[in-house]
Amino acid sequence: MLSHPISELKGVGEKLEAQLNELGLFTIEDLLFYFPFRYDSYEVKPLTELTHNEKATIEGEVVSEPSLSFYGRKKSRLTFTLQVEQFAVKAVMFNRAFAKKQLHAGDTVTVTGKWDQQRLQITVSQFKKGESKSQAPIQPVYTLKEGVPLTTLRKFIKASIDAYEHEIPEILPEDLQRAYKLPERPQAIRQMHYPDNRIMLKHAKRRFIYEEFLIFQLKMQLLRKHHRESTTGNAQTYDNSKLTSFVQELPFELTNAQKRSLAEILKDMKNPHRMNRLLQGDVGSGKTAVAAIALYASITAGKQGALMVPTEILAEQHYQSLMEMFEGRASVALLTGSIKGKKRREILEAVGTGHIDILIGTHALIQDEVELHDLGFVIVDEQHRFGVRQRRTLRDKGLHPDVLFMTATPIPRTLAITAFGDMDVSVIDEMPAGRKPVETYWVKGEMTDRVLAFIQKEIDQGHQAYVICPLIEESDQLDIQNAVDLYNQLSSVFEPNIPVGLMHGRLHNEEKEEVMQEFAENRLKVLVSTTVVEVGVNVPNATVMVIYDAERFGLSQLHQLRGRVGRGSDQSYCILLADPKGDVGKERMRIMTETTDGFELSEQDLKLRGPGDFFGKKQSGMPEFKVGDMVHDYRALETARRDAAEIITEERLDKDGRYRPLRDLIYQDKQIMGEVLD
Ligand code: ADP
Ligand code: MG
C-alpha cells in the first residue's frame, strides 16, 4: 500500500529509514512524490547550438594521446583534443590525473563541462567513455541530507515505482485529463524521476503543475463559496438617487476603471452575501474616491461604515477629506490611539447609539470597547499590513458587514488570484486624465550636490520636496539618527529662508501631525523623512522626491514613495541616489527609471524577488507549490482557477462520480474543512 512505511521496501533498514524520515519521507507515497528540484541536461548538442560560458555536453573522438602536467601542490591538468563534427575541440580536465590511464587516442567519449565558444574549448567536469547513448540525457537532482547518497535515494525511488506503480491512483477526472492531454498519473510519476526525454518530462511536469494548482484553487473556491453561503441576509438597499447626485457633485468625472470597480462593489452590497473584495489600484488612481462613494451607499441604506487604515497620519487625512465630501450628508468621526479621555468616551457613545455614520481610525477600531450600532460596511486600507486575525476580528464586529480591502501595492495578477483566491478582486488600472508621469532618474552618490541644487531650483519655482533618508536594516534607532543627521545637514545647505522639516516614527503623533500640516500648507519647503511618509499622504505641491540609498528599498516601496509626488498638475521628479553593488540592485534602479506603471513594476519585482519575499516573510501566507511556480506557470494557474470555479459552481465534486477521488483528497484537508465546518 502506498501509505505503508518506507521500511516495507527491501533493503531499507532502520538507519536509512531514519535518514529518509528526516527528509520528510515516511511512506511509499512520500517517496514517489519526492520530485527532483532540478534536472541536469546531458543532452549532446551540435557545437553550433552551444552557449558560451554555459554547461554543455559533447561527444567526440580522442585524437591525441592526453597530456598530463602537474603544478602547484598536487594540482594537475590533463588536456587532449577531441574531434567533434569537423572541429578540433580542446578538452581540459583539472585534478583528475587518473583519467590519463583511461583515455586514449581513438576512444569515443562524452564530456560535460563549461563551454568556451571563442577558443573551442571545454573545461570538463564529467566524462564518460563511449557514446552518449549509454547514459540518460536528463538527470534529476534531488534535495538530499547528509548520509543519504543520491544513488541510494534513486534506487529506492525506482524500487517503489516498480513495485507500486499500479497502485498510484488517478485523481483527475477523465474529461480534464483529455482536455489538456495530460499523461496518466503513474506514467507521469515515472517520467518525473526517470525522464525518457525532454518532451516526456515536460508533459509529466505539466500534469503535476495543473494537478497541484487545481487542488489549491478548488480549496480556495470552496472556502469562498462557504463564506458566501454562510453569510446571507446582509443585502443593503441603498438609495440610488442620493448616490447619483453625490457622484455628480464630485469635482471630477470617474474614470472607466473607477466606474467598473464601483459597479462591482455596489453589486456585492445589493446581494445578500457578504462582500469579500479586494480593490487594487496604484497610488493616486482614485481608490479613496470609490471607497467614499461605497461608504455613502451603505449609509443611505441605513447602516454604519468604518474605514480602517494603518497609520494615524493617514487616518487623519482620510478624516479631513471625508468630512469635506460628506458635509451635510453624513456624520464622520475619527478614532485613533491618541484620542483619549472624555473625547474618546463621547465618540464611542455616539458610535454605539448610531449617531456617527462613518468611523475612521487605525487598529483602535478593532478593540473590544468599540461597539457599533449597525455596522454594514468596512473598508480596510492597505490590507496586507493587517494580519489575518485582525481582519477577522473586524469582520466579526458587525453582524455580517461587507468588507472591502484596499491596497495601493499593485499586486501582480499572478499573485492576486493565488494569495486572494478566496476573494473577489477589482482593479483600477487607469489613472485620472491629465496626470503627468513622474520623471525618474537614477544618479550615483557623488552627484548629491547637483541633486540638492536641483531641489533648490524647484523650490525657487514655488514647489516643495521630500527627501527620504538612508535606510539602515532593521534598526529604527539608527534610521532616526540618520534622519536627524540629514536634517541638520540639509538645514545648513539650503538658503536660510528655506524651512526644512523632519519626520520620523519616534515623533509623537501631535508632532507628526504638526509637521505634516506645515508641509501641506507650504510652510515647510523640504521634508526630510524616514519611510513613514510612504502611505497615502497627499501634498500636490510637492514635485521632487529624492531617495537616499535607494538600492536598499524594494521596488514596490520605491514606487510607493514615488507616488507621493506627481499628485498635482506640475511635472514631478523622482531622484534615486544609489550605488548598487549587485546586478539585482542595478536592475531595480533601471526598472524604476523605465516605468511608472505599478502593475508592471510589481511583476518585475516579483521576478527579482520571488513570491516568498513579496509580502515580506512574516505575513506572506503565500502558498508553497512543489512543482508549479506561480510566476513561471501563471497560465496554468489561471486555467486551474477557471476550471475550479466551474467545478465548484456546478457542484461536480459532490454530484459527478468521476470527481470522487478529487473530492476525497480535498475533503481530507483538515485545515480547509475545519474552516468550512467552523
Ligand atoms: P488613491 O486612494 O488611489 O491613492 P485618491 O482617491 O486619493 O487615490 O485620488 C488621488 C487624487 O485624485 C485625489 O486628489 C482625488 O480627488 C483625485 N481623483 C480621484 N479620482 C479622480 C478622477 N476620476 N479624476 C480626477 N481626479 C480624481
Ligand atoms: Mg452584500
XYZ file of C-alpha atoms and ligand atoms in Angstrom:
706
model
C 0.000 0.000 0.000
C 1.144 3.483 -0.771
C 0.520 4.548 2.791
C 2.869 1.921 4.209
C 6.166 2.960 5.724
C 9.283 3.113 3.625
C 10.751 0.236 5.605
C 8.479 -2.032 3.638
C 10.933 -1.704 0.768
C 13.550 -4.398 0.685
C 16.889 -3.056 1.798
C 15.632 -0.110 3.819
C 16.924 -0.683 7.311
C 16.334 1.287 10.462
C 19.180 3.684 9.880
C 18.221 4.562 6.339
C 14.596 4.872 7.316
C 15.502 7.421 9.982
C 17.552 9.358 7.474
C 14.739 9.359 4.954
C 12.312 10.447 7.647
C 14.497 13.473 8.148
C 13.807 14.419 4.565
C 10.111 14.209 5.315
C 9.822 10.827 3.657
C 7.779 8.364 5.674
C 5.611 6.399 3.313
C 5.991 4.836 -0.079
C 3.789 7.592 -1.387
C 6.114 10.249 0.021
C 8.958 8.664 -1.846
C 7.035 8.517 -5.102
C 6.159 12.174 -4.822
C 9.605 13.327 -3.786
C 10.239 15.131 -7.032
C 13.619 16.398 -8.179
C 14.090 20.119 -7.720
C 16.160 20.339 -10.868
C 17.179 18.355 -13.885
C 20.625 18.419 -15.354
C 20.801 18.005 -19.028
C 23.472 15.836 -20.571
C 21.921 16.028 -23.951
C 24.512 16.135 -26.675
C 24.043 19.132 -28.909
C 25.807 20.255 -32.084
C 28.596 22.752 -31.394
C 26.671 25.492 -33.156
C 23.911 25.268 -30.588
C 26.101 25.620 -27.522
C 26.193 28.796 -25.459
C 29.439 30.461 -24.495
C 30.337 30.003 -20.820
C 27.481 27.627 -20.150
C 27.384 23.986 -19.373
C 27.420 21.697 -22.370
C 27.738 18.053 -23.224
C 29.559 16.998 -26.369
C 30.591 13.725 -27.857
C 33.681 13.067 -29.941
C 36.772 11.015 -30.631
C 40.006 11.478 -28.741
C 42.549 12.279 -31.449
C 45.681 12.909 -29.416
C 47.091 10.983 -26.507
C 46.121 13.057 -23.396
C 48.975 15.048 -21.920
C 49.263 15.469 -18.198
C 51.067 18.243 -16.345
C 51.410 18.979 -12.656
C 51.593 22.354 -10.987
C 51.324 23.770 -7.504
C 50.842 21.269 -4.744
C 49.058 18.196 -6.040
C 47.357 20.044 -8.842
C 47.165 18.629 -12.297
C 45.896 19.446 -15.726
C 45.018 16.877 -18.328
C 44.492 18.070 -21.896
C 43.514 16.298 -25.054
C 41.975 17.078 -28.399
C 38.544 15.848 -29.330
C 37.319 15.556 -32.864
C 33.708 16.777 -32.745
C 31.921 17.026 -36.066
C 34.534 18.697 -38.275
C 36.132 20.647 -35.416
C 39.080 20.030 -33.152
C 37.980 20.830 -29.640
C 40.417 21.196 -26.794
C 39.359 19.430 -23.617
C 40.883 20.376 -20.262
C 40.429 18.402 -17.080
C 41.765 19.588 -13.738
C 42.955 17.370 -10.911
C 41.926 14.106 -12.497
C 45.286 12.663 -13.241
C 43.810 9.168 -13.052
C 41.944 9.789 -16.297
C 45.190 9.622 -18.237
C 45.154 5.887 -17.881
C 41.559 5.650 -19.045
C 41.543 7.836 -22.109
C 43.439 7.009 -25.260
C 43.586 8.155 -28.840
C 40.791 6.549 -30.798
C 38.351 6.386 -27.860
C 34.883 7.819 -28.190
C 33.952 9.906 -25.145
C 31.092 12.043 -23.922
C 32.212 15.008 -21.863
C 30.274 17.604 -19.926
C 31.618 20.952 -18.782
C 31.821 24.656 -19.304
C 31.978 25.606 -22.943
C 34.250 28.302 -24.297
C 32.907 29.277 -27.686
C 35.793 31.541 -28.589
C 38.552 29.035 -28.027
C 36.535 25.941 -28.892
C 37.463 24.563 -25.536
C 35.628 22.648 -22.861
C 36.573 22.510 -19.185
C 35.476 19.022 -18.339
C 33.632 18.338 -15.101
C 32.319 14.908 -16.046
C 33.251 12.389 -18.659
C 32.127 9.027 -19.766
C 33.722 6.666 -22.200
C 31.591 5.559 -25.061
C 28.789 7.174 -26.903
C 26.289 9.458 -25.265
C 23.520 6.924 -25.843
C 24.922 4.910 -22.980
C 23.819 7.483 -20.419
C 20.497 9.120 -19.603
C 20.491 12.580 -21.169
C 18.447 14.159 -18.406
C 19.402 13.566 -14.827
C 17.227 14.548 -11.897
C 18.770 16.310 -8.929
C 17.127 15.852 -5.529
C 17.382 17.689 -2.254
C 19.470 15.462 -0.041
C 20.629 15.323 3.530
C 23.951 14.102 4.648
C 24.121 10.366 4.848
C 21.806 9.529 2.014
C 23.702 9.271 -1.246
C 21.896 10.188 -4.419
C 22.300 6.699 -5.801
C 20.599 5.218 -2.743
C 17.656 7.570 -2.964
C 17.280 6.898 -6.646
C 17.493 3.183 -6.105
C 14.598 3.179 -3.658
C 12.507 5.574 -5.666
C 12.947 3.204 -8.565
C 12.083 0.248 -6.403
C 8.883 1.880 -5.225
C 7.851 2.854 -8.724
C 8.419 -0.686 -9.943
C 6.563 -2.289 -7.078
C 3.715 0.178 -6.533
C 3.122 1.864 -9.846
C -0.141 0.024 -10.367
C -1.434 1.318 -7.037
C -0.959 5.004 -7.803
C -4.496 6.322 -8.094
C -5.592 8.616 -10.855
C -7.242 11.598 -9.256
C -8.027 13.825 -12.192
C -11.294 13.067 -13.929
C -11.010 11.833 -17.473
C -12.540 14.915 -19.072
C -9.883 17.230 -17.669
C -7.127 14.808 -18.482
C -8.281 14.599 -22.025
C -8.892 18.320 -22.410
C -5.281 19.124 -21.598
C -3.754 15.912 -22.934
C -2.213 15.150 -19.590
C -0.329 11.888 -19.101
C -1.735 9.459 -16.573
C -0.517 9.759 -13.041
C 1.568 6.574 -12.696
C 3.249 7.185 -16.007
C 3.860 10.820 -15.119
C 5.467 9.848 -11.826
C 7.901 7.581 -13.598
C 8.784 10.363 -16.019
C 9.371 12.828 -13.203
C 12.048 10.558 -11.795
C 13.268 8.791 -14.912
C 12.506 11.007 -17.861
C 12.835 9.319 -21.232
C 13.400 12.639 -22.880
C 12.721 16.319 -22.554
C 9.255 16.145 -24.048
C 8.002 13.346 -21.852
C 9.343 15.205 -18.840
C 7.617 18.370 -19.892
C 4.268 16.643 -20.072
C 4.755 14.944 -16.729
C 5.574 18.269 -15.113
C 2.648 19.903 -16.843
C 0.397 17.316 -15.344
C 1.567 17.785 -11.797
C 1.595 21.561 -12.055
C -2.001 21.523 -13.185
C -2.983 18.971 -10.569
C -1.355 20.980 -7.814
C -2.867 24.295 -8.898
C -6.281 22.756 -9.410
C -6.368 21.252 -5.935
C -5.251 24.531 -4.420
C -7.826 26.521 -6.333
C -10.577 24.061 -5.511
C -9.863 24.534 -1.833
C -9.854 28.295 -2.196
C -13.072 28.374 -4.157
C -14.694 26.007 -1.750
C -13.810 28.354 1.087
C -15.128 31.250 -0.877
C -18.384 29.513 -1.610
C -18.679 28.650 2.024
C -18.109 32.234 3.116
C -20.789 33.397 0.768
C -23.373 30.853 1.754
C -22.820 31.142 5.466
C -23.415 34.861 5.416
C -26.718 35.553 3.823
C -29.123 38.282 4.692
C -26.978 41.367 4.515
C -28.354 42.837 1.318
C -28.015 46.612 1.506
C -30.702 48.588 -0.239
C -29.027 51.863 -0.917
C -30.684 54.988 -2.252
C -29.783 55.203 -5.887
C -30.844 58.802 -6.470
C -28.915 60.106 -3.475
C -25.905 58.159 -4.659
C -26.158 59.512 -8.179
C -26.331 63.096 -7.007
C -23.366 62.501 -4.719
C -21.307 61.210 -7.616
C -22.401 64.077 -9.849
C -21.308 66.608 -7.289
C -17.755 65.308 -7.207
C -15.312 67.781 -8.775
C -14.304 65.219 -11.384
C -15.739 62.511 -13.523
C -14.902 58.961 -12.521
C -12.560 57.079 -14.798
C -13.911 53.996 -16.503
C -11.879 51.805 -14.189
C -13.391 53.576 -11.176
C -16.895 53.152 -12.579
C -16.313 49.469 -13.209
C -14.932 48.848 -9.729
C -17.726 50.821 -8.132
C -20.319 48.803 -10.023
C -18.712 45.583 -8.788
C -18.742 46.821 -5.226
C -22.332 48.014 -5.359
C -23.412 44.701 -6.807
C -21.820 42.913 -3.858
C -23.658 45.227 -1.480
C -27.013 44.617 -3.017
C -26.703 40.914 -2.969
C -27.420 39.027 0.219
C -23.937 37.588 0.619
C -21.139 39.213 2.484
C -18.709 41.097 0.306
C -15.125 39.932 0.480
C -13.419 42.018 -2.125
C -10.014 43.487 -2.789
C -9.759 46.844 -4.513
C -6.379 47.294 -6.081
C -5.058 50.394 -7.705
C -1.883 52.339 -7.996
C -1.256 55.320 -5.760
C -3.426 58.178 -6.954
C -5.632 56.025 -9.138
C -8.663 57.131 -7.151
C -9.393 54.247 -4.803
C -10.386 56.510 -1.956
C -12.949 58.231 -4.126
C -14.514 54.873 -4.951
C -14.411 53.819 -1.318
C -16.122 57.018 -0.248
C -18.945 56.527 -2.714
C -19.406 52.971 -1.494
C -19.430 54.163 2.118
C -22.059 56.663 1.240
C -24.159 53.977 -0.424
C -24.077 51.984 2.789
C -25.192 54.992 4.786
C -28.146 55.634 2.521
C -29.059 52.025 3.258
C -29.259 52.984 6.919
C -26.032 51.320 8.011
C -22.798 52.483 9.543
C -19.488 52.345 7.767
C -15.931 52.048 9.039
C -12.599 52.813 7.418
C -9.504 51.287 8.959
C -6.043 52.480 7.922
C -2.513 51.593 9.036
C -1.269 54.932 10.394
C -2.638 57.861 12.353
C -1.476 60.372 9.788
C -3.414 58.570 7.151
C -6.474 58.270 9.366
C -6.300 61.997 9.927
C -6.038 62.725 6.210
C -8.922 60.479 5.332
C -10.920 62.025 8.110
C -10.366 65.515 6.735
C -11.210 64.634 3.161
C -14.261 62.519 4.042
C -15.585 65.263 6.323
C -15.476 67.603 3.362
C -17.059 65.132 0.977
C -19.833 64.155 3.358
C -20.623 67.579 4.639
C -24.350 67.812 5.186
C -24.804 64.186 4.234
C -23.307 62.078 6.977
C -21.521 62.403 10.302
C -17.908 61.321 10.382
C -15.729 60.579 13.409
C -12.090 59.798 13.940
C -10.868 57.229 16.441
C -7.180 56.609 16.994
C -4.998 55.528 19.872
C -4.134 59.107 20.723
C -7.726 60.182 21.189
C -8.302 59.680 24.880
C -10.422 60.520 27.866
C -13.700 62.315 27.563
C -13.455 62.825 23.843
C -12.943 59.130 23.333
C -15.894 58.230 25.505
C -18.084 60.620 23.603
C -17.110 59.168 20.267
C -17.640 55.610 21.483
C -21.010 56.560 22.838
C -22.086 58.260 19.603
C -20.888 55.289 17.593
C -22.781 52.901 19.812
C -26.037 54.760 19.513
C -25.719 55.207 15.777
C -25.217 58.959 15.831
C -21.993 58.529 13.923
C -22.354 57.226 10.384
C -18.752 56.759 9.459
C -15.935 55.861 11.803
C -12.378 56.294 10.611
C -9.392 55.027 12.504
C -6.397 52.844 12.994
C -6.136 49.498 14.752
C -8.008 51.222 17.543
C -11.177 50.338 15.686
C -10.895 46.659 16.417
C -10.589 46.948 20.148
C -13.306 45.391 22.239
C -14.577 48.662 23.636
C -15.662 49.758 20.184
C -19.241 48.729 19.725
C -21.025 49.771 16.634
C -24.708 50.299 16.357
C -25.239 48.687 12.984
C -22.061 48.183 11.024
C -22.830 47.391 7.407
C -19.651 48.133 5.552
C -15.983 48.013 6.437
C -13.087 49.229 4.370
C -9.589 48.154 5.277
C -6.879 50.200 3.611
C -3.504 48.662 2.810
C -4.822 45.301 3.690
C -1.648 43.278 3.859
C -0.429 45.318 6.765
C -3.143 43.791 8.833
C -2.875 40.214 9.871
C -5.486 37.679 9.005
C -6.693 37.557 12.589
C -7.268 41.288 12.782
C -9.196 41.103 9.582
C -11.414 38.511 11.092
C -11.967 40.406 14.328
C -13.059 43.367 12.342
C -15.358 41.310 10.219
C -16.989 39.971 13.325
C -17.727 43.440 14.680
C -20.855 43.701 12.633
C -23.350 41.006 12.042
C -22.097 40.297 8.577
C -20.649 43.515 7.305
C -19.485 43.739 3.723
C -15.723 44.021 3.682
C -13.635 45.813 1.108
C -9.858 45.641 1.295
C -7.883 48.308 -0.493
C -4.284 48.180 -1.470
C -2.026 50.548 -3.344
C 0.594 47.893 -3.751
C -0.306 46.769 -7.192
C -0.219 43.082 -6.598
C 0.633 41.197 -9.723
C -2.381 39.424 -11.073
C -0.486 36.224 -10.739
C -0.256 36.637 -7.006
C -3.614 38.199 -6.508
C -5.542 35.263 -7.841
C -3.468 32.940 -5.769
C -2.992 34.684 -2.499
C -6.509 36.025 -2.609
C -8.052 33.045 -4.266
C -10.907 33.271 -1.809
C -11.544 36.950 -2.555
C -13.040 38.829 -5.422
C -10.724 41.356 -6.968
C -11.461 44.730 -8.551
C -8.685 46.575 -10.281
C -8.359 50.285 -11.022
C -5.829 50.090 -13.804
C -6.273 53.557 -15.184
C -5.102 56.930 -13.926
C -7.323 60.014 -13.908
C -6.733 62.025 -17.076
C -4.176 64.798 -17.097
C -1.624 63.259 -14.762
C 1.956 63.677 -15.863
C 4.070 60.610 -15.190
C 6.826 61.293 -12.677
C 10.211 61.572 -14.379
C 12.600 59.265 -12.613
C 16.385 59.450 -12.597
C 18.998 57.258 -11.072
C 22.215 59.012 -10.057
C 25.297 57.925 -8.154
C 26.075 59.203 -4.677
C 28.807 61.513 -5.959
C 26.100 63.576 -7.688
C 24.432 64.523 -4.412
C 25.446 68.204 -4.696
C 23.794 68.522 -8.064
C 20.667 66.863 -6.738
C 20.486 69.373 -3.909
C 20.928 72.201 -6.404
C 18.030 70.780 -8.356
C 15.857 70.808 -5.251
C 16.779 74.443 -4.706
C 15.713 75.244 -8.253
C 12.317 73.587 -7.828
C 11.769 75.403 -4.567
C 12.616 78.680 -6.280
C 9.716 77.928 -8.571
C 7.402 77.591 -5.623
C 7.465 73.819 -5.257
C 8.326 71.503 -2.392
C 10.461 68.412 -1.975
C 10.599 65.206 0.006
C 13.947 63.754 0.942
C 13.863 60.167 2.122
C 16.697 59.116 4.393
C 19.020 56.221 4.013
C 17.615 53.069 5.413
C 19.583 51.031 7.869
C 18.481 47.492 8.114
C 16.057 46.648 10.854
C 17.150 49.428 13.109
C 14.614 52.045 13.932
C 17.065 53.812 16.193
C 19.730 54.207 13.541
C 17.211 55.227 10.922
C 16.137 58.061 13.143
C 19.721 59.088 13.785
C 20.191 59.186 10.039
C 17.145 61.314 9.587
C 18.345 63.764 12.200
C 21.814 63.964 10.631
C 20.440 64.509 7.182
C 18.033 67.092 8.517
C 20.869 69.039 10.130
C 22.946 68.796 7.008
C 20.200 69.975 4.678
C 19.154 72.760 7.002
C 22.573 74.279 6.528
C 22.847 73.512 2.822
C 19.756 75.346 1.669
C 19.392 79.057 1.862
C 18.317 80.198 5.318
C 14.896 81.267 4.097
C 14.070 77.713 3.167
C 12.498 75.922 6.089
C 13.241 72.226 6.356
C 11.096 69.813 8.347
C 11.850 66.465 9.913
C 9.604 63.472 10.181
C 10.249 60.063 11.678
C 8.479 57.309 13.509
C 9.560 58.348 17.003
C 7.873 61.706 16.939
C 4.712 61.995 18.947
C 1.570 61.916 16.953
C 0.862 65.582 17.564
C 4.366 66.424 16.369
C 3.963 64.330 13.282
C 0.671 65.905 12.523
C 2.078 69.365 13.008
C 4.993 68.716 10.692
C 2.712 67.196 8.086
C 0.334 70.074 8.395
C 3.111 72.613 7.942
C 4.344 70.799 4.895
C 0.854 70.522 3.452
C 0.385 74.257 3.965
C 3.659 75.004 2.188
C 5.222 76.475 5.314
C 7.930 73.823 5.099
C 9.671 73.572 1.741
C 11.656 70.422 2.299
C 10.560 67.436 4.311
C 13.291 65.085 5.448
C 11.710 61.824 6.417
C 12.084 58.158 7.037
C 9.664 55.935 5.196
C 6.751 56.947 7.395
C 5.525 59.224 4.619
C 5.163 56.219 2.437
C 1.478 55.668 2.690
C -1.308 57.869 1.481
C -0.027 61.340 2.332
C -1.219 63.904 -0.179
C 0.627 67.163 -0.907
C 0.068 68.087 -4.557
C 2.544 70.973 -4.481
C 5.474 68.661 -3.781
C 7.219 67.922 -7.068
C 10.501 66.351 -6.016
C 11.153 63.072 -4.277
C 14.776 62.321 -3.512
C 15.544 58.892 -2.103
C 18.920 58.300 -0.499
C 20.387 54.789 -0.668
C 17.598 53.830 -2.996
C 19.152 50.438 -3.616
C 18.163 49.393 -0.128
C 14.485 49.646 -0.884
C 12.378 47.154 -2.742
C 10.749 48.127 -5.994
C 7.277 48.263 -4.538
C 8.392 50.521 -1.740
C 10.253 52.836 -4.096
C 7.146 53.032 -6.180
C 5.041 53.867 -3.141
C 7.434 56.617 -2.175
C 7.471 57.976 -5.685
C 3.694 58.095 -5.517
C 3.957 60.988 -3.008
C 4.798 63.286 -5.912
C 3.063 63.729 -9.232
C -0.217 64.428 -7.495
C -0.675 67.918 -8.863
C -0.650 69.335 -12.362
C 3.068 70.228 -12.456
C 5.797 67.963 -13.727
C 7.294 65.963 -10.862
C 10.618 64.236 -10.437
C 11.908 61.274 -8.516
C 15.647 61.041 -7.993
C 17.183 57.824 -6.812
C 20.551 58.250 -5.180
C 22.089 54.828 -5.324
C 25.308 52.930 -5.780
C 24.013 49.400 -6.053
C 26.667 46.727 -5.860
C 24.854 43.765 -7.295
C 23.027 43.156 -10.539
C 19.639 42.927 -8.875
C 20.069 46.385 -7.366
C 21.121 47.865 -10.697
C 18.211 46.154 -12.389
C 15.826 47.657 -9.858
C 17.101 51.171 -10.461
C 16.862 50.661 -14.187
C 13.270 49.408 -13.960
C 12.300 52.374 -11.789
C 13.569 54.812 -14.385
C 11.804 52.991 -17.164
C 8.272 52.560 -15.933
C 5.756 54.293 -13.733
C 3.192 51.555 -14.193
C 2.758 49.991 -10.802
C 1.461 46.725 -12.117
C 4.337 46.218 -14.450
C 6.691 47.171 -11.678
C 5.264 44.681 -9.299
C 5.521 41.908 -11.889
C 9.202 42.783 -12.244
C 9.619 42.945 -8.513
C 8.137 39.521 -8.233
C 10.558 38.194 -10.809
C 13.518 39.701 -8.996
C 12.447 38.665 -5.544
C 10.251 35.629 -5.913
C 6.810 35.293 -4.367
C 8.008 34.272 -0.913
C 9.635 37.644 -0.447
C 6.927 39.698 -1.977
C 4.796 40.428 1.021
C 7.613 40.121 3.464
C 8.200 36.855 5.211
C 6.057 37.185 8.283
C 2.740 37.880 6.715
C 3.388 36.230 3.464
C 0.884 33.435 3.858
C 1.795 32.579 0.326
C 1.115 29.020 -0.636
C 4.084 26.895 -1.499
C 3.878 24.718 -4.506
C 6.007 21.664 -5.072
C 6.120 21.613 -8.811
C 4.386 24.718 -10.021
C 5.844 28.184 -9.987
C 3.301 30.971 -9.707
C 5.220 33.330 -11.893
C 6.541 30.977 -14.468
C 3.458 28.781 -14.747
C 0.997 31.545 -14.458
C -1.131 30.418 -17.388
C -1.635 27.047 -15.796
C -2.647 28.817 -12.600
C -5.275 30.811 -14.433
C -6.570 27.744 -16.206
C -6.791 25.874 -12.939
C -8.628 28.725 -11.320
C -11.173 28.869 -14.108
C -11.712 25.131 -14.005
C -12.006 25.118 -10.234
C -14.646 27.840 -10.331
C -16.646 25.833 -12.816
C -16.331 22.624 -10.833
C -17.484 24.321 -7.646
C -20.338 26.207 -9.285
C -21.635 23.063 -10.897
C -21.079 21.123 -7.697
C -19.283 18.435 -9.603
C -17.266 17.318 -6.596
C -20.404 16.080 -4.928
C -22.523 15.216 -7.920
C -20.202 13.772 -10.524
C -18.763 10.346 -9.702
C -15.715 10.986 -11.844
C -14.679 13.737 -9.430
C -14.871 11.438 -6.446
C -11.109 10.935 -5.973
C -10.514 14.665 -6.192
C -13.294 15.287 -3.722
C -11.912 12.766 -1.252
C -8.494 14.342 -1.472
C -9.803 17.841 -0.848
C -12.073 16.839 1.968
C -9.063 15.268 3.647
C -7.536 18.703 4.171
C -8.347 19.300 7.788
C -7.419 22.946 7.769
C -9.698 23.831 4.910
C -12.522 21.645 6.075
C -12.047 22.953 9.591
C -12.843 26.432 8.358
C -15.733 25.248 6.329
C -17.220 23.285 9.202
C -16.437 26.025 11.718
P -5.750 56.646 -4.125
O -6.579 56.482 -2.900
O -5.950 55.548 -5.126
O -4.304 56.922 -3.875
P -7.278 59.056 -4.335
O -8.651 58.545 -4.334
O -6.723 59.627 -3.085
O -6.288 57.932 -4.882
O -7.131 60.087 -5.508
C -5.981 60.865 -5.675
C -6.374 62.255 -6.128
O -7.031 62.184 -7.391
C -7.342 62.903 -5.173
O -6.984 64.237 -5.053
C -8.684 62.723 -5.857
O -9.560 63.785 -5.539
C -8.327 62.748 -7.317
N -9.187 61.927 -8.159
C -9.781 60.760 -7.867
N -10.489 60.291 -8.900
C -10.358 61.190 -9.896
C -10.848 61.280 -11.240
N -11.638 60.339 -11.756
N -10.487 62.344 -11.969
C -9.687 63.295 -11.454
N -9.185 63.298 -10.208
C -9.508 62.235 -9.422
Mg -23.732 42.143 0.451
